[in-house]
Every structure is written in structure tokens, then in C-alpha cells.
Coordinates of C-alpha atoms in Angstrom, one line a residue:
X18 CA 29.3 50.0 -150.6
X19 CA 32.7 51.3 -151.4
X20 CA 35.3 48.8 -152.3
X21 CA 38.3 48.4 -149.4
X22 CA 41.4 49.5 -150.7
X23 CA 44.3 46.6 -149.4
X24 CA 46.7 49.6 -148.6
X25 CA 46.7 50.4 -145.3
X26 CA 47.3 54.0 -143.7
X27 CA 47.2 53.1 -139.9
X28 CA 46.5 56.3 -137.0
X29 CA 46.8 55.7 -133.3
X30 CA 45.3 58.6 -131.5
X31 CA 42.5 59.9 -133.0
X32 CA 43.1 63.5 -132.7
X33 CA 43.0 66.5 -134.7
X34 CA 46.6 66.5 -135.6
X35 CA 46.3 63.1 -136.3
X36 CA 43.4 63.2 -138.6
X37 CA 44.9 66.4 -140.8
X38 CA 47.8 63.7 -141.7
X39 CA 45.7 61.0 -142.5
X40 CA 43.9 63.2 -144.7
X41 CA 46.2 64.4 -146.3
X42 CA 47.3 60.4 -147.3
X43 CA 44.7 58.5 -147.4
X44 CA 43.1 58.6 -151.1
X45 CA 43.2 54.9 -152.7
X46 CA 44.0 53.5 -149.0
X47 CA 42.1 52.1 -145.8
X48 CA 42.6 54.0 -142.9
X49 CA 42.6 52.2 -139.8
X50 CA 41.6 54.3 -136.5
X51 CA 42.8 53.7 -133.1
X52 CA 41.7 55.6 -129.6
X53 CA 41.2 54.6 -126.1
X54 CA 38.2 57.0 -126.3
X55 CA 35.1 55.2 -128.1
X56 CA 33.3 58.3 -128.4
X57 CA 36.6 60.4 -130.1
X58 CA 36.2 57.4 -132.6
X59 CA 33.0 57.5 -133.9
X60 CA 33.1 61.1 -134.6
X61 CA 36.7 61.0 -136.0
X62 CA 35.1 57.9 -138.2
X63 CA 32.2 59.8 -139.4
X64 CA 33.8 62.8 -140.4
X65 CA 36.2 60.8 -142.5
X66 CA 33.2 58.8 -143.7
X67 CA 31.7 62.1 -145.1
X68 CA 35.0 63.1 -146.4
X69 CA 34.7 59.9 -148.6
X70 CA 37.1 57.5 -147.2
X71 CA 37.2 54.4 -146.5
X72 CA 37.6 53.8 -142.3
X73 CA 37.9 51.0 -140.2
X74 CA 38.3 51.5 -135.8
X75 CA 39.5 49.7 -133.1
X76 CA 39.6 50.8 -129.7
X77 CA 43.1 50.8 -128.2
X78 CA 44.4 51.7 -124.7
X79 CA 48.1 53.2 -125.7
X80 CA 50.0 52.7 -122.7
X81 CA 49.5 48.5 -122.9
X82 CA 51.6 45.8 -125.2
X83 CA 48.4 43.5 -125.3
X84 CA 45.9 45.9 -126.7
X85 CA 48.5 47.5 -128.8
X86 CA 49.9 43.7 -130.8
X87 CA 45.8 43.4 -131.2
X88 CA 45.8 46.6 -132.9
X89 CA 48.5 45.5 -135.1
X90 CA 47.1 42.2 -135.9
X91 CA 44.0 43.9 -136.9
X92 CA 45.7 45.8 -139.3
X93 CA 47.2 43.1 -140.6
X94 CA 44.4 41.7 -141.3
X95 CA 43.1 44.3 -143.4
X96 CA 46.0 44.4 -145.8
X97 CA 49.3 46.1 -146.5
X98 CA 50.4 48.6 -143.9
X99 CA 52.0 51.4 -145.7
X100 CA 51.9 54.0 -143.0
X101 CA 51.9 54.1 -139.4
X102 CA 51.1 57.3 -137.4
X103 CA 51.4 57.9 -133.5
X104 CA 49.8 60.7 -131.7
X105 CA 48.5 59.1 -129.1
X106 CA 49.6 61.3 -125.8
X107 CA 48.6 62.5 -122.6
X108 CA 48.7 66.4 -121.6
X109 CA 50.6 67.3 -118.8
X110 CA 48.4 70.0 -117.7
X111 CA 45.7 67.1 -117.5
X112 CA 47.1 64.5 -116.0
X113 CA 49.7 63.2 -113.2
X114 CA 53.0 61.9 -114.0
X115 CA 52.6 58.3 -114.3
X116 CA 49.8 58.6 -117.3
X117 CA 52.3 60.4 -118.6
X118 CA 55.0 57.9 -118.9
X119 CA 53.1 54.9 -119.3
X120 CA 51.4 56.3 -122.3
X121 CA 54.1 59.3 -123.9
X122 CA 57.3 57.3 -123.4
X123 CA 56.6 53.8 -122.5
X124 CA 53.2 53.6 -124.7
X125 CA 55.2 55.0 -127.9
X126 CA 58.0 52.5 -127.7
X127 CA 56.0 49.7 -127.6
X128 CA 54.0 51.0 -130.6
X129 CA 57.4 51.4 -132.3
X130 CA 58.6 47.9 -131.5
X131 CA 56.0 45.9 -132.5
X132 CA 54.5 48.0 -135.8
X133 CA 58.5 47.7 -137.1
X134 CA 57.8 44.5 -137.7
X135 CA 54.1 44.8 -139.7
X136 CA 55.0 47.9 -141.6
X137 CA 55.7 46.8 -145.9
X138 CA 58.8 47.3 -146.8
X139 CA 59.1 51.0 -148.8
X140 CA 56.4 52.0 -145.8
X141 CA 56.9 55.1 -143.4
X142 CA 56.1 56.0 -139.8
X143 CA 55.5 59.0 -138.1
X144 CA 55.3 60.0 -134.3
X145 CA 54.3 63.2 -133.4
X146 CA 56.5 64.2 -130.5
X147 CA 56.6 68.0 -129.4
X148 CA 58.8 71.2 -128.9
X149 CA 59.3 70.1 -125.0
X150 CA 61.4 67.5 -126.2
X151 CA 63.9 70.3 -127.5
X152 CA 63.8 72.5 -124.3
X153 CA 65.9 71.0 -121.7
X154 CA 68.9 68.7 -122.3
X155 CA 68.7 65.6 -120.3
X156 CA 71.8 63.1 -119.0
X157 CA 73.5 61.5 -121.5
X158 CA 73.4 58.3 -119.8
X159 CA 69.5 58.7 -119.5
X160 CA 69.3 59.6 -123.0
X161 CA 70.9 56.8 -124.1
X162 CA 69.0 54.3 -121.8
X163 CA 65.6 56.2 -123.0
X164 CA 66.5 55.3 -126.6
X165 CA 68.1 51.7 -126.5
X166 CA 66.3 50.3 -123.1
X167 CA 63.3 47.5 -124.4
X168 CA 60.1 49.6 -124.0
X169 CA 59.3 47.4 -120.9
X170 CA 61.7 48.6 -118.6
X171 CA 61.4 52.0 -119.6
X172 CA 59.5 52.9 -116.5
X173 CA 61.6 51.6 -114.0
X174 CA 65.0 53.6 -115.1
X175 CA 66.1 55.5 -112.1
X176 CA 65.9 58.9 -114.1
X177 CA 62.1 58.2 -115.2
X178 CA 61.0 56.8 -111.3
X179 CA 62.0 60.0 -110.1
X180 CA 60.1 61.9 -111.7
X181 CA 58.0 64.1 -109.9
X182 CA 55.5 66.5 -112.0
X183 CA 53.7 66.2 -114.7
X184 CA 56.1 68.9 -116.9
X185 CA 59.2 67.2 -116.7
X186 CA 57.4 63.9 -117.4
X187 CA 56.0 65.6 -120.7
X188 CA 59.5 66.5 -121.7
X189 CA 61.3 63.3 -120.9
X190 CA 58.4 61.4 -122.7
X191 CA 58.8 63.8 -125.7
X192 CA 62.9 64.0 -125.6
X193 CA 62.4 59.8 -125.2
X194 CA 60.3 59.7 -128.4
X195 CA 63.1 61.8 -130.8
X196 CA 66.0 59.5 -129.3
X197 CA 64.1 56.5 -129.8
X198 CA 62.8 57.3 -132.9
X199 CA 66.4 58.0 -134.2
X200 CA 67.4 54.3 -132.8
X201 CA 64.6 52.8 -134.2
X202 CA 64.9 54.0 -137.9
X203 CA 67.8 51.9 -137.9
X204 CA 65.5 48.9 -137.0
X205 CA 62.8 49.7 -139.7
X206 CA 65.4 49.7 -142.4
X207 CA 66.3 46.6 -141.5
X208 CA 62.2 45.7 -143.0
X209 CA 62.9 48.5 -145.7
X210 CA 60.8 51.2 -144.0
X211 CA 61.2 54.5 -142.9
X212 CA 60.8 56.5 -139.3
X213 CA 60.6 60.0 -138.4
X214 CA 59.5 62.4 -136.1
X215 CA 57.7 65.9 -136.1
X216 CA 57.8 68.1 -132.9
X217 CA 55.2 70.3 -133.0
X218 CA 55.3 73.9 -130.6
X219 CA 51.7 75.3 -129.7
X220 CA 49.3 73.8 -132.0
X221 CA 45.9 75.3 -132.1
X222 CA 43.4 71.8 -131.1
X223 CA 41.1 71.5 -128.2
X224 CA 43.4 70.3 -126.2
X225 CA 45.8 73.2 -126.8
X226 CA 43.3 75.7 -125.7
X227 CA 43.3 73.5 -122.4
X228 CA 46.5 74.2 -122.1
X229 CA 46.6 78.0 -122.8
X230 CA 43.3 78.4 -120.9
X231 CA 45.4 76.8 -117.6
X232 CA 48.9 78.5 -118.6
X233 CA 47.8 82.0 -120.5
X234 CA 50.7 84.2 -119.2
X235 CA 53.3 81.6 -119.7
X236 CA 51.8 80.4 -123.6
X237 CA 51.4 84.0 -124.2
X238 CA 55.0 85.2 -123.4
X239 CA 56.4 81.9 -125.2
X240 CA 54.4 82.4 -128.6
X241 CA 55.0 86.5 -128.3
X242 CA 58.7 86.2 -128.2
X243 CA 59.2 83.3 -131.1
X244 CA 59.8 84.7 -134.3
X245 CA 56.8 83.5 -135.5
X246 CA 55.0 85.3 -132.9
X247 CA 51.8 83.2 -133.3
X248 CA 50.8 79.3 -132.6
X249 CA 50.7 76.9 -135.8
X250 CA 47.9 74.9 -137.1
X251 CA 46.9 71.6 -137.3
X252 CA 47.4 71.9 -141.1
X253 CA 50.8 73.1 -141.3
X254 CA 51.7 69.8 -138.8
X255 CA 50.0 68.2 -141.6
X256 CA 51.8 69.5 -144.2
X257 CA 55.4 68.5 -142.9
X258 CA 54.0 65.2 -142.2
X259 CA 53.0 64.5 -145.2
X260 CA 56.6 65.4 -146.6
X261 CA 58.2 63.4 -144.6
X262 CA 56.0 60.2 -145.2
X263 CA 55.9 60.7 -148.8
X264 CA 57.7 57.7 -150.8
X265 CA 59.4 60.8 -153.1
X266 CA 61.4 61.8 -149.9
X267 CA 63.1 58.0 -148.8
X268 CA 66.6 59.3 -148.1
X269 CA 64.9 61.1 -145.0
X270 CA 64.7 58.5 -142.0
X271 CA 65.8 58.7 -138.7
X272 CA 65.5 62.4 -138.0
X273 CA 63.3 65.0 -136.3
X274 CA 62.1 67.8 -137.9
X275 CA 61.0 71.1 -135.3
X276 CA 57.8 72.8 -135.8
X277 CA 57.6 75.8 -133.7
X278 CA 57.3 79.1 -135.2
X279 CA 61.2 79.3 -133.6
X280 CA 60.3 79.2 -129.8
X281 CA 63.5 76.6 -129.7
X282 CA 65.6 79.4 -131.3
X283 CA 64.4 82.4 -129.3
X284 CA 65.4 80.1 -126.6
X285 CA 69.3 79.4 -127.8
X286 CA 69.4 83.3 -128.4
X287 CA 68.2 84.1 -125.0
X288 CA 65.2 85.7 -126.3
X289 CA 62.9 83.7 -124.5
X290 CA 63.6 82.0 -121.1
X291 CA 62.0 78.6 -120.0
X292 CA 60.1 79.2 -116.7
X293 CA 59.8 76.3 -113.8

């Protein structure tokens, strides 16, 4: 029986994105596994089990305080927790609004308020936001509500009730999580750890292809006009996670970095235009 390493690497969302990262980290460490999905855990446990590392899981619904503070106890209990990574999230081309917000934007600031206080000091955190968060400016006033208000009333902020559709939901979550995260940093230094976010364009997963499947005219146009001209890969998420949550890089905190193959800047240059 291998021996369980009192180092914690801690994932919420137990994706393919997520899972690269962890990877990536996780030699000499325990990684704890959270998902709503029971079934995405067991296969994301055993396949980490193969890999040869040590794996614990809890099931955890993302959008709820309660089941999120058990999660964090649990990792407590474990050991040290050096790293915290969020990717939990909801698509918008499978699901309505409200999902949306309660797990994207509400979901994620809850997560950040209560893992700022279990993460060891010199630790890191990561939340996986998204390019949508770049690709329409939003009211300052609501920006700054999105990124100081107590995760609670997040929901009921006028600008988030009237939302209507499930893409502007996506983008407010996402813009919510960069803002935040940049308020938040501020927190976690105040317990000697670091927070950052990535924001990922289209990322080839399964639940990318859902979306290009549902959208193929609109993906296409997007990923032919970025100077890139093709989608990214899990592993190159993985790469500039790992970057930013290495202990070698602890003058980076509060800050977002853009992975996109450029769609944001054939945007500004009027290369590409957002449709809808």
C-alpha cells in the first residue's frame, strides 16, 4: 500500500483540464478529488491510480457553502493543503442561466472564501476562468460589486437577476471569477499564499466538442481568424498552470493570465467580431 504523502494538492472539478494540472503537480503529494458527478470520479481516480499517485475523492456539489466547507475539512484532515485548483463550471450551451450562476460565479467565490483560510502559507490557488471573461466589458459598478460582494449575495445583485441567457451568464460568471480572483489575492496573502487565474479560449475536452458540435459556424470563424488559427490543448492549460502555481514564481499573485491562441486580440484589432 503506498504511503500518504501529508502534502496536499486539492482539485474541485474533475475534469480533463483539471486533471492535466494535477498531474503535472502532484509527485510526493496526495491529491484530493472533488466532483458532483460520482461516476467522473471514479474514472478520474483510477486513471490517476494507474498513473501512480496517491488519490483520495469526495463528492461535492459546487454551487453550495455546506458541501463545499465539508470538502475543505476533509482536506484538512488529510494534511497540508499546498494547492487548491477550481474548475468546476457549467457550460452554457448545456445548461440555463441559473446553473450557471449558482455554480460559475456564486459557486467559485464561496470556494475562494472558505479554502483562503485552509490553504499553508507559501501555498497557491488556481481557478480556471475562460476567454468569455475578456470579451465584453461589463459596468463598473457591477464589476466592482462582482468582486467585493460576500459570495452569498452574489446572486441577488440587480446586474446578475437580470440575466437572461445562458451566454451572458457564462461571461459574467467568468469576468466575476478574474475580478474576484484579483480581490482575493489580496486576502490569501494575508495567510501567505498565492491566487491566480488562467482563462482558457477553446480547449479541445469533451465538453468542448459539445460546444463546437452545437456552435460549428460560430467556433469555426472564432478559432480561423485568431492568430493562432487552431484551438489549444488541455496540456498547454496545464503548462501555464503549472507556472503560475510553482513556488519558483511567488512574486506572481493576483493576476490573470489569457490563453487563447489571440482570439481576445483579433478582437481589439477588429479582426474578429463577437456575434449575439
Amino acid at each position: 500500500m503506498l504511503k500518504q504523502p501529508k502534502e496536499i494538492i486539492v482539485l474541485l472539478g474533475a475534469g480533463q483540464m483539471g486533471l492535466k494540472i494535477v498531474q503535472r503537480l502532484a509527485s510526493n503529494h496526495t491529491i484530493l478529488l472533488g466532483d458532483i458527478n460520482e461516476d467522473n470520479l471514479a474514472r478520474a481516480k483510477e486513471g490517476l491510480l494507474d498513473a501512480g499517485f496517491v488519490v483520495e475523492t469526495k463528492i461535492v456539489d459546487g454551487s453550495q457553502r455546506e458541501s463545499i466547507q465539508a470538502f475543505a475539512d476533509y482536506a484538512q484532515s488529510l494534511g497540508e493543503v499546498t494547492n487548491y485548483i477550481h474548475t468546476a463550471g457549467v457550460s452554457p450551451n448545456m445548461a440555463n442561466p441559473q446553473p450557471i450562476i449558482d455554480v460559475d460565479l456564486v459557486g467559485t467565490a464561496i470556494a475562494l472564501e472558505i479554502f483562503r483560510n485552509v490553504i499553508a502559507p507559501g501555498g497557491a490557488g488556481l481557478v480556471i476562468s475562460s476567454q468569455a471573461g475578456h470579451m465584453f466589458p461589463l459596468d463598473p459598478e457591477l464589476e466592482r460589486q462582482l468582486a467585493t460582494v460576500p459570495a452569498d449575495q452574489l446572486a441577488v445583485l440587480p446586474g446578475v437577476k437580470a440575466i437572461d441567457n445562458s451566454g451572458l451568464a457564462y461571461g459574467v460568471a467568468k469576468r466575476a471569477n478574474i475580478v474576484r480572483v484579483q480581490h482575493e489575492a489580496v486576502l490569501w496573502g494575508d495567510h501567505g499564499a498565492r491566487l491566480n487565474t488562467v482563462s482558457p479560449g477553446v480547449i479541445i475536452t469533451p465538453l468542448a466538442r459539445h460546444e463546437l458540435a452545437a456552435q460549428p459556424e460560430a467556433y469555426g470563424e472564432m478559432i480561423e481568424t485568431s492568430p493562432a488559427g487552431r484551438p489549444g490543448t488541455p496540456d498547454e492549460v496545464a503548462a501555464a498552470a503549472e507556472f503560475l502555481l510553482d513556488p519558483k514564481n511567488s512574486f506572481i499573485t493576483g493576476t490573470d493570465l489569457l490563453i487563447d491562441g489571440g482570439v481576445i486580440a483579433a478582437m481589439a484589432t477588429g479582426r474578429y467580431q463577437l456575434h449575439g
